Coordinates of C-alpha atoms in Angstrom, one line a residue:
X147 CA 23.4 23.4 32.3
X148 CA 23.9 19.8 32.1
X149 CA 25.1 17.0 34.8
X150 CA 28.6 18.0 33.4
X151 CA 28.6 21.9 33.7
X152 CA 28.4 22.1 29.8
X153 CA 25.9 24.6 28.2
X154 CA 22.7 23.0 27.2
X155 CA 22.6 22.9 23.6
X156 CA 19.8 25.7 22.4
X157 CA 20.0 25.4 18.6
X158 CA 20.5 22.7 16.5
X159 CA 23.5 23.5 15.7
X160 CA 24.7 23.8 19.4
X161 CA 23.1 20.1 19.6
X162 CA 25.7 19.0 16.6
X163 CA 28.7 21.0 17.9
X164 CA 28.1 19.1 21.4
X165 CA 27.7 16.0 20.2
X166 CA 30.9 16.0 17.9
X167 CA 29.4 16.1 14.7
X168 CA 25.6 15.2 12.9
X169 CA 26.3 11.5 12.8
X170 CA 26.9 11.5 16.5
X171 CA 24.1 13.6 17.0
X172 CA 21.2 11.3 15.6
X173 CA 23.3 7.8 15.5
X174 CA 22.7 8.6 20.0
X175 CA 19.5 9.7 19.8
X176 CA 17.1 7.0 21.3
X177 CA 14.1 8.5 19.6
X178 CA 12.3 5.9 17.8
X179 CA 10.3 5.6 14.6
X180 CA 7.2 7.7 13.9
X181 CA 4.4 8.2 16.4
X182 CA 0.9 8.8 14.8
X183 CA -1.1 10.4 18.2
X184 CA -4.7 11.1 18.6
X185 CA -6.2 7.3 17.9
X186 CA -5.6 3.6 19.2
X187 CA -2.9 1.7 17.3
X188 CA -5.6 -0.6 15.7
X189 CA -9.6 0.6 16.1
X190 CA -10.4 -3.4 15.1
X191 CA -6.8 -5.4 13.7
X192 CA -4.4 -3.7 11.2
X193 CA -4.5 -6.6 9.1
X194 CA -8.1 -5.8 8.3
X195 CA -7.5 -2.3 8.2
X196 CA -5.0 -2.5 5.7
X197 CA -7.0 -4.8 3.6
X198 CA -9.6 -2.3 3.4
X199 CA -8.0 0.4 1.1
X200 CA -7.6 -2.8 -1.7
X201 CA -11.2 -4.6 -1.2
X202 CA -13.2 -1.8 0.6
X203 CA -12.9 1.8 2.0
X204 CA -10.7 2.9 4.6
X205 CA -10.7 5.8 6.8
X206 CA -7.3 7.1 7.4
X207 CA -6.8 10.0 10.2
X208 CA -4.7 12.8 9.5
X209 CA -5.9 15.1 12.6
X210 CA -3.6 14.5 15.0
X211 CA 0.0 14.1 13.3
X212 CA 0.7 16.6 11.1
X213 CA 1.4 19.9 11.5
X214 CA 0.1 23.0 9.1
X215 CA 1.3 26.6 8.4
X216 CA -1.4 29.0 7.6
X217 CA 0.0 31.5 4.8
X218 CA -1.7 34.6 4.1
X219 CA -0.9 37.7 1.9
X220 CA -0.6 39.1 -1.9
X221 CA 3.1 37.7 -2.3
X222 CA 1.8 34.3 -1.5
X223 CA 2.6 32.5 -4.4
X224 CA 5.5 34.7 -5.4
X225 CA 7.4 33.6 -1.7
X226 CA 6.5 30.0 -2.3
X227 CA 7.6 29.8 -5.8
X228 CA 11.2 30.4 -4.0
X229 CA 11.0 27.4 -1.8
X230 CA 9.1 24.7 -4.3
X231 CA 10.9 23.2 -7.5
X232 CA 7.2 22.8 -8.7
X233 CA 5.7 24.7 -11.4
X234 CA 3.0 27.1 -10.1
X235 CA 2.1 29.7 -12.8
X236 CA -0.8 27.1 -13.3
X237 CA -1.9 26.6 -9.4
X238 CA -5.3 28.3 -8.6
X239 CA -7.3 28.6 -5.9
X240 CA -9.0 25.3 -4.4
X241 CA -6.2 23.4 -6.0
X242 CA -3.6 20.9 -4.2
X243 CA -0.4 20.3 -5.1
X244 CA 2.8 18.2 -3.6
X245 CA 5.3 20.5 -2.9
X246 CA 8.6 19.4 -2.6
X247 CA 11.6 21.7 -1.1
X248 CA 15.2 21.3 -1.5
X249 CA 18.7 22.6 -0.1
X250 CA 21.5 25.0 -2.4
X251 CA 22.4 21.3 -2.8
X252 CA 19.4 20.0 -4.6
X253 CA 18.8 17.4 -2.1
X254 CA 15.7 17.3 -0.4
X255 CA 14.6 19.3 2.7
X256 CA 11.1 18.0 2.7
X257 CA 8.1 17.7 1.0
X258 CA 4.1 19.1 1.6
X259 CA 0.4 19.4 0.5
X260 CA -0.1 22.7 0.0
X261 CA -3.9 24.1 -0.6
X262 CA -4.3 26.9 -2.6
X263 CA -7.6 28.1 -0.8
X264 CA -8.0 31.8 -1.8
X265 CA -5.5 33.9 -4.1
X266 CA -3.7 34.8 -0.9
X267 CA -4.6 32.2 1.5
X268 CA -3.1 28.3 1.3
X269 CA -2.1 26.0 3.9
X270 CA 1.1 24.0 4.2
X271 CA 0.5 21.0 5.5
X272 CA 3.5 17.9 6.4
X273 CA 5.6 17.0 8.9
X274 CA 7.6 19.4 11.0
X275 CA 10.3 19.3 8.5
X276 CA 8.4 21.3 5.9
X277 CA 7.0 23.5 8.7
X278 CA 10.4 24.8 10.0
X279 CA 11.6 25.3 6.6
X280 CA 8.7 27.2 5.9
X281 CA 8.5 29.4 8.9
X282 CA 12.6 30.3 8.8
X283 CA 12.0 31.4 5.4
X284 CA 8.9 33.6 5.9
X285 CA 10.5 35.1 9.2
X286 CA 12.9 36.5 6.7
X287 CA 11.5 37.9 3.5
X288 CA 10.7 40.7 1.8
X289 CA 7.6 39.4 0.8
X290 CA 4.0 40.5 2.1
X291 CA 3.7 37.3 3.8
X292 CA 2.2 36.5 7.4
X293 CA 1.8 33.2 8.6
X294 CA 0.3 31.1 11.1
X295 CA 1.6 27.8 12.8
X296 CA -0.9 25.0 13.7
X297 CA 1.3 22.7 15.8
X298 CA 0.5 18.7 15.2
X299 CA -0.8 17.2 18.6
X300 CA 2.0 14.8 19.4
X301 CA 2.0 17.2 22.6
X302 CA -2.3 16.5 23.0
X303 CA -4.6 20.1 23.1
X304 CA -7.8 20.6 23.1
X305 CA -8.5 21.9 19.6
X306 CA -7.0 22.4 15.9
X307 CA -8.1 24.6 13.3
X308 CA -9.3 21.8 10.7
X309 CA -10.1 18.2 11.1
X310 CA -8.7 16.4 8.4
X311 CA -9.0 12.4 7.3
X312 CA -8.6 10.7 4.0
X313 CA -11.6 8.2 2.7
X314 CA -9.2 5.3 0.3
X315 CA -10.6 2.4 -1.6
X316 CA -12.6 1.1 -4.6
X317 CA -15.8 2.0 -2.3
X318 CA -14.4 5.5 -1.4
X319 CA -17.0 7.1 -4.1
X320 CA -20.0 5.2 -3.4
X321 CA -19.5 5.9 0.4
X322 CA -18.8 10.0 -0.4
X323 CA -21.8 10.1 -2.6
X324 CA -24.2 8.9 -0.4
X325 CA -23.0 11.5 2.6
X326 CA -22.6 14.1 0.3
X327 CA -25.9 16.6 1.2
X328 CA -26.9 16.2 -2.6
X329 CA -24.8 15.7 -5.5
X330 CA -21.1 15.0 -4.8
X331 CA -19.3 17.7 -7.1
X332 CA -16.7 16.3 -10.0
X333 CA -13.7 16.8 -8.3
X334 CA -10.8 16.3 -10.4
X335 CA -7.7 15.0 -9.6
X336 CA -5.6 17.1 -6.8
X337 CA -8.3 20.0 -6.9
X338 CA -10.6 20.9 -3.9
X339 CA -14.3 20.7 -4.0
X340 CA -16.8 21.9 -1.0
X341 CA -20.0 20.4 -0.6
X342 CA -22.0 19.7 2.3
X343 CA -22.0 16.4 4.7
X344 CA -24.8 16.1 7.4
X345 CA -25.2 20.0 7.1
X346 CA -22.1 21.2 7.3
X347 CA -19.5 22.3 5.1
X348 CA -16.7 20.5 3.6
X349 CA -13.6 20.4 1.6
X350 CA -12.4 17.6 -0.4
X351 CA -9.4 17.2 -1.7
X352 CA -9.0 14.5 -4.2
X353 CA -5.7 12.4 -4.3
X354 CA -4.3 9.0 -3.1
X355 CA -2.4 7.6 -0.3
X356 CA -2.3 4.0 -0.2
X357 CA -2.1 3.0 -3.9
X358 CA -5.8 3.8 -4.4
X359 CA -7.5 7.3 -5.8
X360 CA -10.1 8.8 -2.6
X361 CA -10.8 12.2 -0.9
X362 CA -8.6 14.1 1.7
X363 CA -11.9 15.8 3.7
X364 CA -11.4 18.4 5.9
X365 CA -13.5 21.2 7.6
X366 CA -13.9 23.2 11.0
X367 CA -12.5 21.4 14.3
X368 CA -16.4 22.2 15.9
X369 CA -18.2 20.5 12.9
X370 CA -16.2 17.1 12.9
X371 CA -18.4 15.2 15.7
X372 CA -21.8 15.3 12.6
X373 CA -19.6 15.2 10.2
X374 CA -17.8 11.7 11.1
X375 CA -21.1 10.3 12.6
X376 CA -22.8 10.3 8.5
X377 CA -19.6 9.1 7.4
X378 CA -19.5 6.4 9.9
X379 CA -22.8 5.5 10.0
X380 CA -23.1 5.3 5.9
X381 CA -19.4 3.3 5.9
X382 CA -20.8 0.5 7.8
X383 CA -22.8 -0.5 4.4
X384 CA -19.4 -0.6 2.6
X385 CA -17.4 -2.4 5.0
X386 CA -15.6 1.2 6.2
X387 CA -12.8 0.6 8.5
X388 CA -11.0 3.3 10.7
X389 CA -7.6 2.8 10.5
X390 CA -4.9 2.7 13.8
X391 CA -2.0 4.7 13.6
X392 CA 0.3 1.5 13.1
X393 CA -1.9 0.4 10.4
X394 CA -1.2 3.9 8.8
X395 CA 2.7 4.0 9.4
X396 CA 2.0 1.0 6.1
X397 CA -0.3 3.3 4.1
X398 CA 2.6 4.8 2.1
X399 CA 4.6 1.3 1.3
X400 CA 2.3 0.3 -1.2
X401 CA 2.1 3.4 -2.9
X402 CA 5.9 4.2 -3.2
X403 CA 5.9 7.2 -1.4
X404 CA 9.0 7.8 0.6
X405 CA 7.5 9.7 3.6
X406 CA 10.3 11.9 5.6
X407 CA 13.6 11.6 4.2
X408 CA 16.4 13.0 6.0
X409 CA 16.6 16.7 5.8
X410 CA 19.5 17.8 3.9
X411 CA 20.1 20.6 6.5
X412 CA 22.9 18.9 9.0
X413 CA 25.7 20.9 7.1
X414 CA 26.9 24.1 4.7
X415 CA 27.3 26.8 5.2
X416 CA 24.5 28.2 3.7
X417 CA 22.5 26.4 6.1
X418 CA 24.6 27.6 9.0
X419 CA 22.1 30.6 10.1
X420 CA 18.9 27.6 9.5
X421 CA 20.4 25.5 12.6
X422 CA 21.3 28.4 14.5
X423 CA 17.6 29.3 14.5
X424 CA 16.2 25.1 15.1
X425 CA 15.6 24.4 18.5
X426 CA 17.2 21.5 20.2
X427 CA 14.0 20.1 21.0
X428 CA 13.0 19.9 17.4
X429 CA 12.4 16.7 15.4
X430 CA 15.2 17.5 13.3
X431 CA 17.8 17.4 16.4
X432 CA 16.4 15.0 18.7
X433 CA 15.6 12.4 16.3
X434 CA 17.4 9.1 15.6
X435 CA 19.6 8.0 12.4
X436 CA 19.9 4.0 12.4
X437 CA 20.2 1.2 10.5
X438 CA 22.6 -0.8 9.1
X439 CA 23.8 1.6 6.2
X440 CA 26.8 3.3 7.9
X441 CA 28.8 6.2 7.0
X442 CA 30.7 9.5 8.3
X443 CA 29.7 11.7 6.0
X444 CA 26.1 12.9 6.7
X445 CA 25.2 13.5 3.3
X446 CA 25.2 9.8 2.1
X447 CA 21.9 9.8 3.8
X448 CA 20.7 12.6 1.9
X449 CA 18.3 12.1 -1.7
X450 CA 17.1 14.4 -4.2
X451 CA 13.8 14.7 -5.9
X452 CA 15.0 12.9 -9.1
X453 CA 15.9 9.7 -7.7
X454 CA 13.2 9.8 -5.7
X455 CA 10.6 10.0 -7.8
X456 CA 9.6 13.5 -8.2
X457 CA 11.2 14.7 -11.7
X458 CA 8.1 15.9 -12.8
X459 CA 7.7 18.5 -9.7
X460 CA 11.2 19.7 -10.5
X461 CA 10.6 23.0 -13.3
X462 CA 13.4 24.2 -14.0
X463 CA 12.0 27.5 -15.7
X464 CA 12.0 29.7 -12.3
X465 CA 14.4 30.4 -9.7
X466 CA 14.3 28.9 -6.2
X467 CA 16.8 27.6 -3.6
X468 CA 18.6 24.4 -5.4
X469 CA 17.7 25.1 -8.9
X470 CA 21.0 25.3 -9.7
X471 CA 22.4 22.3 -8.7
X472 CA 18.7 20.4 -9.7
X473 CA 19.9 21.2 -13.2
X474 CA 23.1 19.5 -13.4
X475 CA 22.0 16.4 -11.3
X476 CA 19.2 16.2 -14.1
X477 CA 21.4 14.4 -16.6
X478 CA 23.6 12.6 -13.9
X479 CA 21.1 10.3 -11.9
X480 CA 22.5 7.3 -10.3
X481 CA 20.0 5.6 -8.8
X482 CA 16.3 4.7 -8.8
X483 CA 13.1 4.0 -6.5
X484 CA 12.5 0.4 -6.0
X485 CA 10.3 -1.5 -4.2
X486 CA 11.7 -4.7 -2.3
X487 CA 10.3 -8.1 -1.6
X488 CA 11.3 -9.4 1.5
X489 CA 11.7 -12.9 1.6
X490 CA 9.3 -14.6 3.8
X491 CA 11.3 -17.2 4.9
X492 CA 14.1 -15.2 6.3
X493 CA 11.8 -13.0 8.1
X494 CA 10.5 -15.8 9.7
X495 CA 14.1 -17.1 10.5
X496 CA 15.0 -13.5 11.9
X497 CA 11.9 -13.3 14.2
X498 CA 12.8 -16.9 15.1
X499 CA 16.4 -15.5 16.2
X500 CA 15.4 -12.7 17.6
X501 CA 13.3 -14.2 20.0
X502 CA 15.7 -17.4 21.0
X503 CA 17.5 -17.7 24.3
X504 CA 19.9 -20.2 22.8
X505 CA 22.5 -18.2 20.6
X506 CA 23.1 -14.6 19.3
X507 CA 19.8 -12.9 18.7
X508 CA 18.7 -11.3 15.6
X509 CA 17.2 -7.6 15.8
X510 CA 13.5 -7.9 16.3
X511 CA 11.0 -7.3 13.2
X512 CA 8.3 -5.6 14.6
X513 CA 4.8 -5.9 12.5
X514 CA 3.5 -4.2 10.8
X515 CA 6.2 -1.9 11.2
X516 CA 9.7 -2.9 12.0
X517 CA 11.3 0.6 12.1
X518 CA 13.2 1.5 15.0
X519 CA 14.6 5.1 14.2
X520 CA 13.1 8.4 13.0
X521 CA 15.3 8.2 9.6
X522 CA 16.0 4.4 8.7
X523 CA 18.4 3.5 6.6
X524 CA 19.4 -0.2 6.1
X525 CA 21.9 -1.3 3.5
X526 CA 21.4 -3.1 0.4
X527 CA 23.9 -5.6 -1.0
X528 CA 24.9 -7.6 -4.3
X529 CA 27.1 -9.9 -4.6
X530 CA 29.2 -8.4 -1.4
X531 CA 29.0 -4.8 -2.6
X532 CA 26.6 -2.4 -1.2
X533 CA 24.5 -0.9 -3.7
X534 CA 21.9 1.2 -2.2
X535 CA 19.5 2.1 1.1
X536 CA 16.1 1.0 2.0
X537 CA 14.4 4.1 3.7
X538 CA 10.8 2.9 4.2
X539 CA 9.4 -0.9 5.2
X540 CA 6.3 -2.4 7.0
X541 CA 4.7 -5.5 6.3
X542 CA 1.6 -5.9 3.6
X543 CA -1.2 -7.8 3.9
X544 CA -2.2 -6.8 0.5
X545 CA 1.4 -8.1 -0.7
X546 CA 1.4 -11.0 1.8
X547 CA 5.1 -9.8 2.4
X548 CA 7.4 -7.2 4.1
X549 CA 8.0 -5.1 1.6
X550 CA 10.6 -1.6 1.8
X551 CA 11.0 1.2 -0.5
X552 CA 14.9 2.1 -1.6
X553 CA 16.7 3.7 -3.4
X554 CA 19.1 1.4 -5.3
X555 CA 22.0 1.8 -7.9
X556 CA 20.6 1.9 -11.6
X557 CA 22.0 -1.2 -12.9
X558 CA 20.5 -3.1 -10.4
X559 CA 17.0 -1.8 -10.6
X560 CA 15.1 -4.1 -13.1
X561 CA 12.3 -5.9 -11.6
X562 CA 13.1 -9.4 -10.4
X563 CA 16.5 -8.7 -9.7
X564 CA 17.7 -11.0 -6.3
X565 CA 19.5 -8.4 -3.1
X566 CA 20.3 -8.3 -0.1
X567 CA 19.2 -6.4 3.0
X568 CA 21.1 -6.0 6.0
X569 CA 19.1 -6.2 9.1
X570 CA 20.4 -4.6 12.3
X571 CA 22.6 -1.5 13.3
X572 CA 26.3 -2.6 13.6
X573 CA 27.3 -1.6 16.9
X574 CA 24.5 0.6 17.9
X575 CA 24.8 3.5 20.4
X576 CA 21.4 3.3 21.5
X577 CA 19.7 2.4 24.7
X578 CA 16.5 1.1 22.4
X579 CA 18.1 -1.2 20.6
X580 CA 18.5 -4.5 21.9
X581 CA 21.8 -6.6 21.7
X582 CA 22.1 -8.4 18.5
X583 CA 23.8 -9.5 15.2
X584 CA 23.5 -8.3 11.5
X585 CA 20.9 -11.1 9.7
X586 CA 21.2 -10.5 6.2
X587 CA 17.4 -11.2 4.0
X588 CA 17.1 -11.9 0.6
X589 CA 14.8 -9.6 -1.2
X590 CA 13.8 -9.5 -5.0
X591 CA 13.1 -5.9 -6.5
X592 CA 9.8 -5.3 -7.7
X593 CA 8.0 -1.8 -9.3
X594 CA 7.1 1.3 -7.6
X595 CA 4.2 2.4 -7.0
X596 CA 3.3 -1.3 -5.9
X597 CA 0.0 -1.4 -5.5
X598 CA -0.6 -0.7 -9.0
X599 CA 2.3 -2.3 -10.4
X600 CA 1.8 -5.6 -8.2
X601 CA -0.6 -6.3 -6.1
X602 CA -3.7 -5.1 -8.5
X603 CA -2.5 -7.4 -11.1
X604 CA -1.8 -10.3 -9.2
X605 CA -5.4 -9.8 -8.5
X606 CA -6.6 -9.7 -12.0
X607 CA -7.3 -5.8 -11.4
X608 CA -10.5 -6.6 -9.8
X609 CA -9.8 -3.6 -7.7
X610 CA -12.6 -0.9 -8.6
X611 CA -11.2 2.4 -9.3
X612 CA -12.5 5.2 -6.6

């Protein structure tokens, strides 16, 4: 019971009916942006560590945060082929692949690595969004399917199955050929290689996070400790630097990926028996909607996988929950991923503001990351009209500038176009959110993925390719 005699909300959906509604639900929520657990915020100074992954190598800790299902059986493939709009008649064993999940709707639910280990054995690994999803859905089927959760460590334990961490920069290959216990294998792109490091097995798998190819390694929690010590000691030839979990809340800006969008799961009614079964403590009920894009209707915060950049992970040519409505958005798209260019000199005025005791204050810019809810959403203006929402921002030092990735109405998407952002959250319900007024800040659209797009050619594209 709570202090009021009312029924304490078990489900998410007894969370929602409490509150009055999903808006009310998350716009109350003081739960703040994204908390990377395990490390320090910076092992030396983010600005460094973020530099690393453009003129060095960085080492980016994945550990801690995320949290993995463990699927196992001979339907494997058959029961994930329902949830993914990916194609996977060509995914074999020790082979990655992004898998992103949608709603009846189309719009996105979350999306995942998934490792195709053995024929029947792959791990799902993302943020609790894609874990639920995954877990509600193999609770239920008819498909020779068991699974295993491995929880992320926001709550701190004493072991996982796997450590994981990502090696990201133009030095990345050097550095993994010289730990590698022999020769490094050719690992193509989003496959998985094993190989030995200080005398004990590895996986690899090869990708990019932060606008720059590398290796995803991973192996068993006991064999980290001589694992990390080659890689360390090797790294310090190549300028290696560990990166703090603020440092790698930034790792996705420059790349364009759109980490944790709101899950498209707050109403329906095929969704209905989904947040019956979500616990109220779950990320998807206790965390926090805010910003200054503001609507009633909980599905303006929603995106799908077009507009977001995944149109090539959406195969239409098998059935799975939201193919349906996935083929008649196809045609219909509306808007497109941006990046945007904060201007610096409004920044500065807004930090100015926020900070005065003279005067209405501005909200606060935190650096590198001035997020202040679990799902942001900030409004973007031209010329008075609102014309799309900026998800994802933290300052570059790469970029010199705060930069935010958004999705933005098509005619307004071509590089160099001049917006508007609206900083703040218009009469905000929160308890972490300090008093304040709306700032506007000029920002100028610019390409996605950034780093390639941007930053590497400002440069001359001295950057050496991993």
């Amino acid at each position: 019971m709570t202090g009021t005699g009312i029924p304490t909300p078990k489900t998410l959906q007894q969370a929602i009916d409490a509150a009055g509604g999903p808006i009310d639900l998350l716009r109350t929520s003081n739960m703040g942006t994204t908390i990377f657990p395990g490390i320090p915020p910076e092992f030396t100074n983010w600005r460094d560590e973020q530099r690393a992954w453009k003129e060095s190598v960085a080492l980016l800790e994945q550990t801690y945060h995320m949290t993995e299902m463990r699927l196992r059986g001979p339907d494997v493939m058959a029961f994930l082929s329902e949830l993914g709009t990916n194609r996977f008649d060509t995914f074999a064993p020790m082979r990655g692949k992004q898998v992103i999940m949608t709603g009846p709707d189309g719009k996105m639910i979350s999306d995942a690595v998934v490792f195709r280990e053995e024929e029947d054995f792959l791990r799902v690994v993302g943020p609790p969004t894609a874990a639920n999803w995954v877990q509600f859905n193999a609770e239920k089927t008819n498909y020779d399917v068991t699974f295993e959760r491995d929880e992320n460590m926001i709550v701190p334990r004493e072991r996982r199955d796997v450590y994981r961490f990502q090696l990201q920069g133009p030095h990345a290959l050097a550095l993994m050929q010289e730990v590698t216990d022999g020769t490094l294998p050719d690992i193509k792109f989003f496959h998985i290689g094993e190989f030995k490091i200080g005398g004990k097995t590895v996986r690899a798998l090869r990708h990019g996070m932060a606008g720059q190819p590398g290796f995803e390694v991973y192996g068993p929690w006991d064999d980290q400790q001589a694992v990390r010590e080659v890689v360390e000691k090797a790294g310090e030839a190549y300028d290696l630097r560990k990166a703090g979990s603020v440092t790698y809340g930034t790792a996705a800006q420059e790349s364009g990926w759109m980490p944790r969008p709101l899950p498209a799961i707050y109403e329906g009614e095929f969704m209905q028996s989904y947040r019956e079964w979500i616990p109220a403590r779950s990320f998807e009920a206790a965390g926090s909607l805010g910003g200054s894009f503001v609507s009633s209707e909980i599905s303006d915060y929603y995106v799908d996988p077009f507009e977001v950049g995944y149109g090539n992970f959406v195969n239409l040519d098998h059935d799975f929950i939201g193919r349906d409505a996935l083929a008649r958005m196809k045609e219909n798209q509306q808007r497109k991923k941006v990046t945007l260019v904060w201007d610096n000199g409004d920044v500065f005025d807004i930090l100015r503001q926020s900070l005065t005791i003279d005067g209405p204050r501005s909200k606060f810019i935190s650096l590198p990351v001035p997020m202040y809810s679990s799902f942001q959403a900030d409004a973007v203006m031209r010329n008075g009209q609102g014309i799309g929402i900026s998800n994802w921002m933290s300052y570059s030092s790469n970029a010199g500038s705060m930069l935010s990735t958004a999705l933005i109405d098509m005619e307004h998407a071509e590089p160099g176009t001049e917006v508007t952002l609206l900083w703040g959250e218009p009469n905000s319900r929160r308890r972490t959110v300090e008093d304040h007024e709306v700032r506007e800040i000029r920002a100028t659209v610019a390409p996605v993925p950034y780093f390639d797009k941007s930053i590497k050619s400002k440069a001359g594209d001295k950057t050496v390719a991993a």
